Tab-separated table of C-alpha atoms and ligand atoms in Angstrom:
chain	number	residue	atom	x	y	z
A	925	MET	CA	-12.593	3.720	25.845
A	926	LYS	CA	-15.280	5.812	24.006
A	927	LYS	CA	-16.457	5.097	20.752
A	928	ASN	CA	-17.157	7.685	18.720
A	929	LEU	CA	-19.370	7.269	15.684
A	930	PHE	CA	-18.371	11.006	14.571
A	931	PHE	CA	-14.791	10.196	14.480
A	932	MET	CA	-15.475	6.719	12.796
A	933	MET	CA	-17.088	9.393	9.941
A	934	LEU	CA	-14.229	11.537	9.849
A	935	LEU	CA	-11.765	8.461	9.107
A	936	LEU	CA	-13.599	8.600	5.830
A	937	PRO	CA	-12.046	5.128	4.101
A	938	ALA	CA	-11.984	4.238	0.824
A	939	MET	CA	-15.231	1.726	1.392
A	940	ALA	CA	-17.159	5.104	2.600
A	941	MET	CA	-16.234	7.030	-0.211
A	942	GLN	CA	-19.710	5.574	-2.208
A	943	SER	CA	-21.416	8.728	-3.160
A	944	TYR	CA	-19.840	9.830	-5.802
A	945	ALA	CA	-18.223	6.875	-7.223
A	946	GLN	CA	-19.092	4.797	-10.226
A	947	THR	CA	-20.914	1.406	-8.984
A	948	ARG	CA	-19.444	-1.507	-10.760
A	949	LYS	CA	-21.218	-4.891	-11.435
A	950	ALA	CA	-19.523	-7.982	-9.946
A	951	ASP	CA	-18.233	-10.950	-11.978
A	952	PRO	CA	-19.675	-13.859	-9.932
A	953	ALA	CA	-17.369	-16.361	-10.681
A	954	LEU	CA	-14.618	-13.872	-9.144
A	955	LEU	CA	-17.001	-13.250	-6.348
A	956	ARG	CA	-17.142	-16.607	-5.473
A	957	LYS	CA	-13.496	-16.907	-5.622
A	958	ALA	CA	-13.380	-13.864	-3.585
A	959	ASP	CA	-15.001	-15.636	-0.437
A	960	GLU	CA	-12.803	-19.044	-0.836
A	961	THR	CA	-9.516	-17.137	-0.938
A	962	LEU	CA	-10.691	-14.999	2.274
A	963	GLN	CA	-11.609	-18.091	3.783
A	964	PHE	CA	-8.247	-19.496	2.641
A	965	ALA	CA	-6.834	-16.596	3.772
A	966	ALA	CA	-8.179	-16.590	7.311
A	967	ARG	CA	-7.355	-20.302	7.857
A	968	GLN	CA	-3.736	-19.417	6.667
A	969	TYR	CA	-3.558	-16.142	9.188
A	970	LYS	CA	-4.870	-18.520	12.124
A	971	LEU	CA	-1.971	-20.591	11.375
A	972	MET	CA	0.533	-17.993	11.122
A	973	MET	CA	-0.780	-16.475	14.549
A	974	THR	CA	0.610	-19.611	16.402
A	975	HIS	CA	4.033	-19.673	14.333
A	976	VAL	CA	5.163	-15.929	14.882
A	977	PRO	CA	6.499	-15.489	18.110
A	978	ASP	CA	4.857	-12.777	20.420
A	979	SER	CA	7.679	-9.963	20.023
A	980	VAL	CA	7.872	-9.990	16.599
A	981	LEU	CA	6.079	-9.500	13.106
A	982	PRO	CA	6.273	-11.881	10.086
A	983	ARG	CA	7.734	-10.496	6.855
A	984	THR	CA	8.983	-13.120	4.339
A	985	THR	CA	10.751	-16.074	3.911
A	986	ASN	CA	14.312	-16.819	4.092
A	987	THR	CA	15.415	-17.828	0.772
A	988	LYS	CA	18.183	-20.077	2.044
A	989	ASN	CA	16.411	-22.316	4.522
A	990	GLY	CA	12.586	-21.333	3.546
A	991	SER	CA	12.437	-20.488	7.263
A	992	LEU	CA	10.384	-17.410	8.353
A	993	VAL	CA	11.843	-13.858	8.534
A	994	THR	CA	10.111	-11.761	11.187
A	995	SER	CA	10.935	-7.884	11.874
A	996	LYS	CA	11.012	-5.664	14.800
A	997	SER	CA	8.268	-2.912	14.949
A	998	ASN	CA	10.498	-0.273	13.516
A	999	TRP	CA	10.807	-2.039	10.048
A	1000	TRP	CA	8.923	-0.258	7.672
A	1001	THR	CA	6.456	-3.381	7.299
A	1002	SER	CA	5.833	-3.942	10.648
A	1003	GLY	CA	1.979	-2.853	10.371
A	1004	PHE	CA	0.758	-4.764	7.319
A	1005	TYR	CA	0.206	-7.902	9.481
A	1006	PRO	CA	-1.960	-6.311	12.110
A	1007	GLY	CA	-3.378	-4.161	8.970
A	1008	THR	CA	-4.358	-7.250	7.333
A	1009	THR	CA	-5.472	-9.266	10.611
A	1010	TRP	CA	-8.200	-6.467	10.775
A	1011	TYR	CA	-9.337	-7.464	7.491
A	1012	LEU	CA	-10.000	-10.569	8.254
A	1013	TYR	CA	-11.921	-10.002	11.067
A	1014	GLU	CA	-13.806	-7.534	9.458
A	1015	TYR	CA	-14.796	-10.411	7.151
A	1016	THR	CA	-15.134	-13.139	9.656
A	1017	LYS	CA	-16.275	-11.393	12.477
A	1018	ASP	CA	-13.928	-14.014	14.263
A	1019	PRO	CA	-13.055	-12.371	17.409
A	1020	ALA	CA	-9.521	-14.392	17.624
A	1021	PHE	CA	-8.663	-11.907	14.831
A	1022	LYS	CA	-9.057	-8.741	16.656
A	1023	ALA	CA	-7.505	-10.030	19.921
A	1024	GLU	CA	-4.335	-11.220	17.705
A	1025	ALA	CA	-4.624	-7.492	15.488
A	1026	ILE	CA	-4.866	-5.658	19.287
A	1027	LYS	CA	-1.858	-7.808	20.424
A	1028	ARG	CA	0.319	-7.071	17.604
A	1029	MET	CA	-0.639	-3.441	17.288
A	1030	GLU	CA	1.043	-2.906	21.193
A	1031	LEU	CA	4.437	-3.840	19.095
A	1032	VAL	CA	3.772	-1.317	16.857
A	1033	LYS	CA	2.387	1.736	18.949
A	1034	LYS	CA	5.872	3.200	20.176
A	1035	GLU	CA	6.608	4.152	16.453
A	1036	GLN	CA	4.482	6.591	16.631
A	1037	TYR	CA	6.983	8.698	18.067
A	1038	ASN	CA	9.701	7.372	15.480
A	1039	THR	CA	11.113	10.438	13.389
A	1040	HIS	CA	13.547	8.603	11.381
A	1041	THR	CA	11.206	7.052	8.965
A	1042	HIS	CA	9.080	8.151	6.361
A	1043	ASP	CA	7.206	4.988	6.256
A	1044	LEU	CA	4.984	5.833	9.452
A	1045	GLY	CA	1.592	5.734	6.785
A	1046	PHE	CA	2.408	2.204	6.091
A	1047	MET	CA	3.370	1.294	9.596
A	1048	MET	CA	0.698	3.108	11.563
A	1049	TYR	CA	-2.136	4.042	9.365
A	1050	CYS	CA	-2.549	0.430	8.177
A	1051	PRO	CA	-3.250	-1.324	11.243
A	1052	PHE	CA	-4.463	1.660	13.548
A	1053	GLY	CA	-6.550	3.248	10.380
A	1054	ASN	CA	-8.285	0.054	10.248
A	1055	ALA	CA	-9.012	-0.391	14.143
A	1056	LEU	CA	-10.272	3.115	14.071
A	1057	ARG	CA	-12.607	2.310	11.338
A	1058	ILE	CA	-13.696	-0.980	12.383
A	1059	THR	CA	-14.284	-0.551	16.389
A	1060	GLY	CA	-14.717	3.584	16.668
A	1061	ASP	CA	-12.088	3.095	19.530
A	1062	THR	CA	-10.971	7.084	19.445
A	1063	ALA	CA	-7.798	5.938	21.027
A	1064	TYR	CA	-6.238	4.807	17.929
A	1065	GLN	CA	-6.855	8.527	16.976
A	1066	SER	CA	-4.654	10.263	19.046
A	1067	ILE	CA	-1.993	7.281	18.307
A	1068	LEU	CA	-2.307	8.100	14.519
A	1069	LEU	CA	-2.149	12.001	15.044
A	1070	THR	CA	1.094	11.313	17.407
A	1071	SER	CA	2.227	9.546	14.018
A	1072	ALA	CA	1.387	12.308	11.777
A	1073	ARG	CA	2.653	14.938	13.753
A	1074	SER	CA	6.312	12.923	13.317
A	1075	LEU	CA	6.115	12.037	10.060
A	1076	VAL	CA	5.798	15.959	9.194
A	1077	THR	CA	8.877	16.753	11.056
A	1078	ARG	CA	10.460	15.255	7.999
A	1079	PHE	CA	8.918	18.078	5.678
A	1080	ASN	CA	11.504	20.540	4.081
A	1081	PRO	CA	9.466	23.096	2.592
A	1082	THR	CA	12.420	24.650	0.250
A	1083	VAL	CA	12.279	21.051	-1.262
A	1084	GLY	CA	8.470	20.692	-0.967
A	1085	CYS	CA	8.918	16.974	0.425
A	1086	ILE	CA	9.199	14.568	3.307
A	1087	LYS	CA	12.543	13.235	3.551
A	1088	SER	CA	12.068	9.460	3.052
A	1089	TRP	CA	15.656	7.784	4.145
A	1090	ASP	CA	18.164	8.926	6.694
A	1091	HIS	CA	20.494	6.262	5.253
A	1092	GLY	CA	23.059	6.434	2.258
A	1093	THR	CA	25.077	9.173	0.751
A	1094	TRP	CA	22.036	10.709	-0.654
A	1095	LYS	CA	21.144	14.808	0.687
A	1096	PHE	CA	17.398	14.754	0.559
A	1097	PRO	CA	16.470	11.535	-0.855
A	1098	VAL	CA	12.562	11.173	-1.610
A	1099	ILE	CA	11.451	7.661	-2.868
A	1100	ILE	CA	8.050	7.276	-5.233
A	1101	ASP	CA	6.884	5.177	-2.235
A	1102	ASN	CA	6.473	7.767	-0.077
A	1103	MET	CA	2.942	9.018	-2.077
A	1104	MET	CA	1.515	5.827	0.450
A	1105	ASN	CA	2.185	7.776	3.250
A	1106	LEU	CA	0.137	10.571	2.645
A	1107	GLU	CA	-3.014	8.883	3.587
A	1108	LEU	CA	-2.105	9.328	7.299
A	1109	LEU	CA	-1.658	13.343	6.397
A	1110	THR	CA	-4.594	14.064	4.882
A	1111	TRP	CA	-6.764	11.559	7.608
A	1112	ALA	CA	-5.058	13.572	10.245
A	1113	THR	CA	-6.468	17.116	8.847
A	1114	ARG	CA	-9.830	15.791	8.761
A	1115	VAL	CA	-9.488	14.768	12.202
A	1116	SER	CA	-7.855	17.498	13.606
A	1117	GLY	CA	-8.834	20.355	11.460
A	1118	ASP	CA	-5.097	21.427	11.241
A	1119	LYS	CA	-4.909	22.410	7.490
A	1120	GLN	CA	-0.810	21.972	7.682
A	1121	PHE	CA	-1.075	18.308	7.650
A	1122	GLU	CA	-2.861	18.596	4.567
A	1123	LYS	CA	-1.064	21.015	2.696
A	1124	ILE	CA	2.281	19.380	3.476
A	1125	ALA	CA	0.586	16.041	1.569
A	1126	ARG	CA	-0.209	17.975	-1.542
A	1127	THR	CA	3.007	20.101	-1.269
A	1128	HIS	CA	4.881	16.774	-1.519
A	1129	ALA	CA	2.361	14.808	-3.889
A	1130	ASN	CA	2.931	18.212	-6.461
A	1131	THR	CA	6.915	17.847	-6.035
A	1132	THR	CA	6.629	14.156	-6.704
A	1133	MET	CA	4.488	14.969	-10.068
A	1134	LYS	CA	6.939	17.503	-11.169
A	1135	ASN	CA	10.080	15.722	-10.436
A	1136	HIS	CA	9.770	11.960	-10.205
A	1137	PHE	CA	7.754	11.623	-13.505
A	1138	ARG	CA	9.100	10.984	-17.051
A	1139	PRO	CA	7.367	12.004	-19.889
A	1140	ASP	CA	5.305	8.808	-20.618
A	1141	TYR	CA	4.652	8.876	-16.601
A	1142	SER	CA	6.845	5.927	-15.521
A	1143	SER	CA	8.541	7.175	-12.388
A	1144	TYR	CA	12.235	7.219	-10.965
A	1145	HIS	CA	12.354	5.330	-8.000
A	1146	VAL	CA	14.820	8.029	-5.857
A	1147	ILE	CA	15.201	11.626	-6.710
A	1148	ASP	CA	17.989	12.953	-4.438
A	1149	TYR	CA	17.432	16.949	-3.420
A	1150	ASP	CA	19.611	19.642	-2.402
A	1151	PRO	CA	17.837	20.502	1.020
A	1152	ALA	CA	19.344	24.048	1.099
A	1153	THR	CA	18.056	24.978	-2.637
A	1154	GLY	CA	15.469	22.369	-3.628
A	1155	ALA	CA	17.186	21.452	-6.845
A	1156	VAL	CA	17.299	18.199	-8.085
A	1157	LEU	CA	20.455	16.679	-7.698
A	1158	ALA	CA	20.214	13.189	-9.188
A	1159	LYS	CA	17.277	10.662	-10.372
A	1160	LYS	CA	18.162	7.400	-9.648
A	1161	THR	CA	17.134	3.766	-9.035
A	1162	HIS	CA	17.531	1.832	-5.607
A	1163	GLN	CA	15.387	-1.452	-5.932
A	1164	GLY	CA	14.967	-0.949	-9.587
A	1165	ALA	CA	17.138	-2.916	-12.808
A	1166	ALA	CA	18.198	0.829	-13.916
A	1167	ASP	CA	18.111	4.247	-12.995
A	1168	SER	CA	15.869	4.681	-16.305
A	1169	SER	CA	13.709	1.779	-15.677
A	1170	ALA	CA	10.544	1.379	-14.192
A	1171	TRP	CA	10.540	-0.862	-11.268
A	1172	SER	CA	7.095	-2.449	-11.070
A	1173	ARG	CA	6.128	-1.877	-7.355
A	1174	GLY	CA	7.174	1.639	-7.511
A	1175	GLN	CA	4.969	2.423	-10.671
A	1176	ALA	CA	2.314	0.701	-8.149
A	1177	TRP	CA	3.164	2.942	-5.304
A	1178	GLY	CA	2.392	5.913	-7.496
A	1179	LEU	CA	-1.070	4.639	-9.121
A	1180	TYR	CA	-2.175	4.214	-5.496
A	1181	GLY	CA	-0.718	7.043	-3.881
A	1182	TYR	CA	-2.401	9.497	-6.543
A	1183	THR	CA	-5.627	7.759	-6.418
A	1184	LEU	CA	-5.378	7.948	-2.541
A	1185	MET	CA	-4.731	11.583	-2.876
A	1186	TYR	CA	-7.658	12.511	-5.395
A	1187	ARG	CA	-9.918	10.354	-3.270
A	1188	ASP	CA	-8.718	12.663	-0.237
A	1189	THR	CA	-8.536	16.184	-1.799
A	1190	LYS	CA	-11.049	16.179	-5.063
A	1191	ASP	CA	-8.464	17.746	-7.130
A	1192	LYS	CA	-8.724	16.403	-10.371
A	1193	ALA	CA	-4.832	16.825	-11.150
A	1194	TYR	CA	-4.092	13.736	-9.082
A	1195	LEU	CA	-6.804	11.907	-10.736
A	1196	GLN	CA	-5.168	12.721	-14.236
A	1197	GLN	CA	-1.869	11.828	-12.868
A	1198	ALA	CA	-3.067	8.468	-11.447
A	1199	ARG	CA	-5.051	7.355	-14.812
A	1200	HIS	CA	-1.522	8.455	-16.375
A	1201	ILE	CA	0.119	5.824	-14.270
A	1202	ALA	CA	-2.576	3.116	-14.816
A	1203	ASP	CA	-2.673	3.934	-18.757
A	1204	TYR	CA	1.652	3.208	-18.383
A	1205	ILE	CA	0.863	0.280	-16.463
A	1206	LEU	CA	-1.403	-1.449	-18.738
A	1207	ASN	CA	-0.260	-0.524	-22.237
A	1208	ASN	CA	3.025	-1.420	-21.383
A	1209	PRO	CA	4.413	-3.936	-23.845
A	1210	ASN	CA	6.376	-5.412	-21.230
A	1211	MET	CA	3.056	-6.755	-19.385
A	1212	PRO	CA	2.303	-10.470	-19.187
A	1213	ALA	CA	-0.711	-11.684	-20.657
A	1214	ASP	CA	-1.933	-12.438	-17.003
A	1215	LEU	CA	-1.474	-8.842	-15.813
A	1216	ILE	CA	1.532	-9.812	-13.110
A	1217	PRO	CA	4.215	-7.698	-13.774
A	1218	TYR	CA	8.316	-8.560	-13.758
A	1219	TRP	CA	9.539	-7.395	-10.934
A	1220	ASP	CA	10.636	-4.400	-13.402
A	1221	PHE	CA	9.032	-3.261	-16.285
A	1222	ASN	CA	12.461	-3.269	-18.097
A	1223	ALA	CA	13.796	-6.356	-16.605
A	1224	PRO	CA	16.749	-8.036	-17.913
A	1225	GLY	CA	15.752	-11.212	-19.308
A	1226	ILE	CA	11.790	-10.702	-19.979
A	1227	PRO	CA	9.882	-12.911	-20.953
A	1228	ASN	CA	12.450	-15.254	-17.910
A	1229	ALA	CA	12.191	-12.514	-15.636
A	1230	LEU	CA	10.807	-12.926	-12.188
A	1231	ARG	CA	7.154	-11.598	-11.227
A	1232	ASP	CA	6.468	-8.966	-8.470
A	1233	VAL	CA	2.830	-10.538	-6.822
A	1234	SER	CA	3.560	-7.389	-4.648
A	1235	ALA	CA	2.986	-5.220	-7.312
A	1236	ALA	CA	0.212	-6.983	-8.570
A	1237	ALA	CA	-1.552	-6.712	-5.192
A	1238	VAL	CA	-1.023	-2.710	-4.751
A	1239	THR	CA	-2.038	-2.439	-8.449
A	1240	ALA	CA	-5.357	-4.203	-8.473
A	1241	SER	CA	-6.306	-2.486	-5.214
A	1242	ALA	CA	-5.335	0.764	-6.712
A	1243	LEU	CA	-7.240	0.188	-10.022
A	1244	LEU	CA	-10.511	-0.667	-8.148
A	1245	GLU	CA	-10.467	2.736	-6.781
A	1246	LEU	CA	-9.442	4.473	-9.625
A	1247	SER	CA	-12.332	2.955	-11.665
A	1248	ARG	CA	-14.733	3.989	-9.195
A	1249	TYR	CA	-13.561	7.892	-10.227
A	1250	THR	CA	-13.263	7.028	-13.989
A	1251	LYS	CA	-16.052	7.216	-16.317
A	1252	ASN	CA	-17.124	5.504	-19.533
A	1253	ALA	CA	-15.179	2.549	-20.935
A	1254	ASP	CA	-11.512	4.075	-19.527
A	1255	GLY	CA	-13.310	3.099	-15.821
A	1256	LYS	CA	-14.513	-0.100	-17.211
A	1257	ARG	CA	-11.024	-1.212	-18.602
A	1258	TYR	CA	-9.349	-0.390	-14.713
A	1259	TRP	CA	-12.108	-2.515	-13.167
A	1260	ALA	CA	-11.560	-5.494	-15.881
A	1261	ALA	CA	-7.677	-5.024	-15.485
A	1262	ALA	CA	-8.281	-5.119	-11.362
A	1263	GLU	CA	-10.533	-8.342	-12.007
A	1264	LYS	CA	-8.183	-10.059	-14.187
A	1265	MET	CA	-5.141	-9.521	-12.025
A	1266	LEU	CA	-7.117	-10.581	-8.964
A	1267	THR	CA	-8.427	-13.744	-11.047
A	1268	ASN	CA	-5.173	-14.802	-11.915
A	1269	LEU	CA	-3.620	-13.991	-8.070
A	1270	CYS	CA	-6.295	-16.494	-6.807
A	1271	SER	CA	-4.863	-19.185	-9.088
A	1272	PRO	CA	-2.668	-21.834	-7.803
A	1273	ALA	CA	0.175	-19.935	-10.090
A	1274	TYR	CA	0.560	-17.342	-7.441
A	1275	LEU	CA	-2.080	-18.310	-4.017
A	1276	ALA	CA	-0.156	-20.642	-1.835
A	1277	LYS	CA	-1.165	-23.756	-0.939
A	1278	GLU	CA	-2.710	-24.331	2.924
A	1279	GLY	CA	-0.022	-24.989	5.865
A	1280	GLU	CA	2.709	-23.893	3.343
A	1281	ASN	CA	4.539	-20.380	2.307
A	1282	ASN	CA	5.117	-19.851	6.342
A	1283	ASP	CA	1.603	-19.268	6.126
A	1284	PHE	CA	1.434	-16.227	3.523
A	1285	ILE	CA	-1.020	-15.825	1.552
A	1286	LEU	CA	0.802	-15.275	-1.744
A	1287	MET	CA	3.952	-16.350	-3.366
A	1288	HIS	CA	6.710	-14.963	-5.805
A	1289	SER	CA	7.066	-11.434	-4.936
A	1290	VAL	CA	10.265	-9.457	-4.672
A	1291	GLY	CA	11.665	-7.376	-2.274
A	1292	SER	CA	14.673	-5.672	-3.637
A	1293	LEU	CA	16.232	-7.990	-6.483
A	1294	PRO	CA	19.639	-5.880	-6.795
A	1295	HIS	CA	20.132	-6.088	-3.213
A	1296	ASP	CA	19.581	-10.059	-3.444
A	1297	SER	CA	16.909	-9.299	-0.962
A	1298	GLU	CA	13.470	-10.954	-0.328
A	1299	VAL	CA	13.337	-12.292	-4.196
A	1300	ASP	CA	10.576	-14.422	-5.293
A	1301	VAL	CA	9.088	-15.284	-1.383
A	1302	PRO	CA	5.715	-14.269	0.104
A	1303	LEU	CA	5.901	-10.694	1.241
A	1304	THR	CA	3.411	-9.334	4.239
A	1305	TYR	CA	2.420	-6.115	2.332
A	1306	ALA	CA	1.748	-8.682	-1.243
A	1307	ASP	CA	-0.925	-10.097	1.590
A	1308	TYR	CA	-2.190	-6.997	2.829
A	1309	TYR	CA	-2.678	-5.191	-0.069
A	1310	PHE	CA	-4.600	-8.556	-1.980
A	1311	VAL	CA	-6.867	-9.015	1.030
A	1312	GLU	CA	-7.797	-5.386	0.865
A	1313	ALA	CA	-8.343	-5.372	-2.841
A	1314	LEU	CA	-10.537	-8.681	-2.296
A	1315	MET	CA	-12.681	-6.529	0.328
A	1316	ARG	CA	-12.932	-3.863	-1.953
A	1317	TYR	CA	-14.058	-5.723	-4.558
A	1318	LYS	CA	-16.683	-7.379	-2.195
A	1319	GLU	CA	-18.170	-3.855	-0.893
A	1320	TRP	CA	-17.989	-2.043	-4.285
A	1321	THR	CA	-19.987	-4.713	-6.225
A	1322	LYS	CA	-22.481	-5.108	-3.274
B	1160	LIG	N1	8.852	0.750	0.246
B	1160	LIG	C1	9.438	-0.309	0.005
B	1160	LIG	C2	9.732	-0.978	-0.876
B	1160	LIG	O1	8.581	-1.029	-1.707
B	1160	LIG	O2	10.071	-1.835	-1.114
């Protein structure tokens, strides 16, 4: 398969976007911790490789009996394990990680044709985007373009959004999480020259900005639209504590999503939105002192509510990037908050012990508390965004 430097450049990952970004100073203690933790993560994932059956992907831990829970490729988290494995290959240069990533991507590859999910950004861009960035192998590019074409089949121009779910009694549900899948589309325009992908991404981001956010810049989880008229039918939650609450991972998806939309379009409205979301999160009176959020900013029982480490990992990675696009004291504030989150995630309160936690890196995430699903467990995407954030920290303080 051909290597093509030109397309590597077109990929324009966040790490390459250094030219207009602020440089930041490293905290030497955190830099040391990041290395120790990445080395630990590599050892932990070496164990995981030997424990996960060949035909599936690791997902979480069973809360009843502590066993490993895996998924098939069509589950929304299927791309995170090979994605993390690529980061660990990039860090260690150990060919075993590359081989493992390629092996697991073979399972996920067929999802490029899946038009029944909005999660193709998560499922495909995390593994295949990193594979393309790291190896330059253009075979990954056609898989990603097919994935982008599948994703845009879910766009309704009357609503101005990509439909999130096909299940439930919703008419046309759109969840804040969907902002994360737009990265695949902005990438597809850069590579193919077809402006339609980015236009759809921008339209989705603009519609979401209009309808998903409250005046304080917290976001609803689900907006249900009338697909015939585009009217908003309902503003609800699915995984949060209440329709009116701020589900923590949802806030994190919004923050990361608008940051990446600014990175890829340079539209200041997206930067402004990301900053508003960051300020909502960081100024929230219910944010704990260690900056690892409760599973919902309005969870019942605070301060005894469960934390969601996955929300912290996504938020930390996004804040590092947002900081680079934000001048002066605010930029430093975002950077310092991300440093504090990462320092605490690297502590024994959240980081697993070697050989424990079903070989996942982080403990104490919450998938969906209202459904009593994945409560206080490791989650494959908490690991992905944590490892990404540690890699970003090392890269952006060079
Ligand atoms: N995207 C699904 C979740 O965050 O749980």
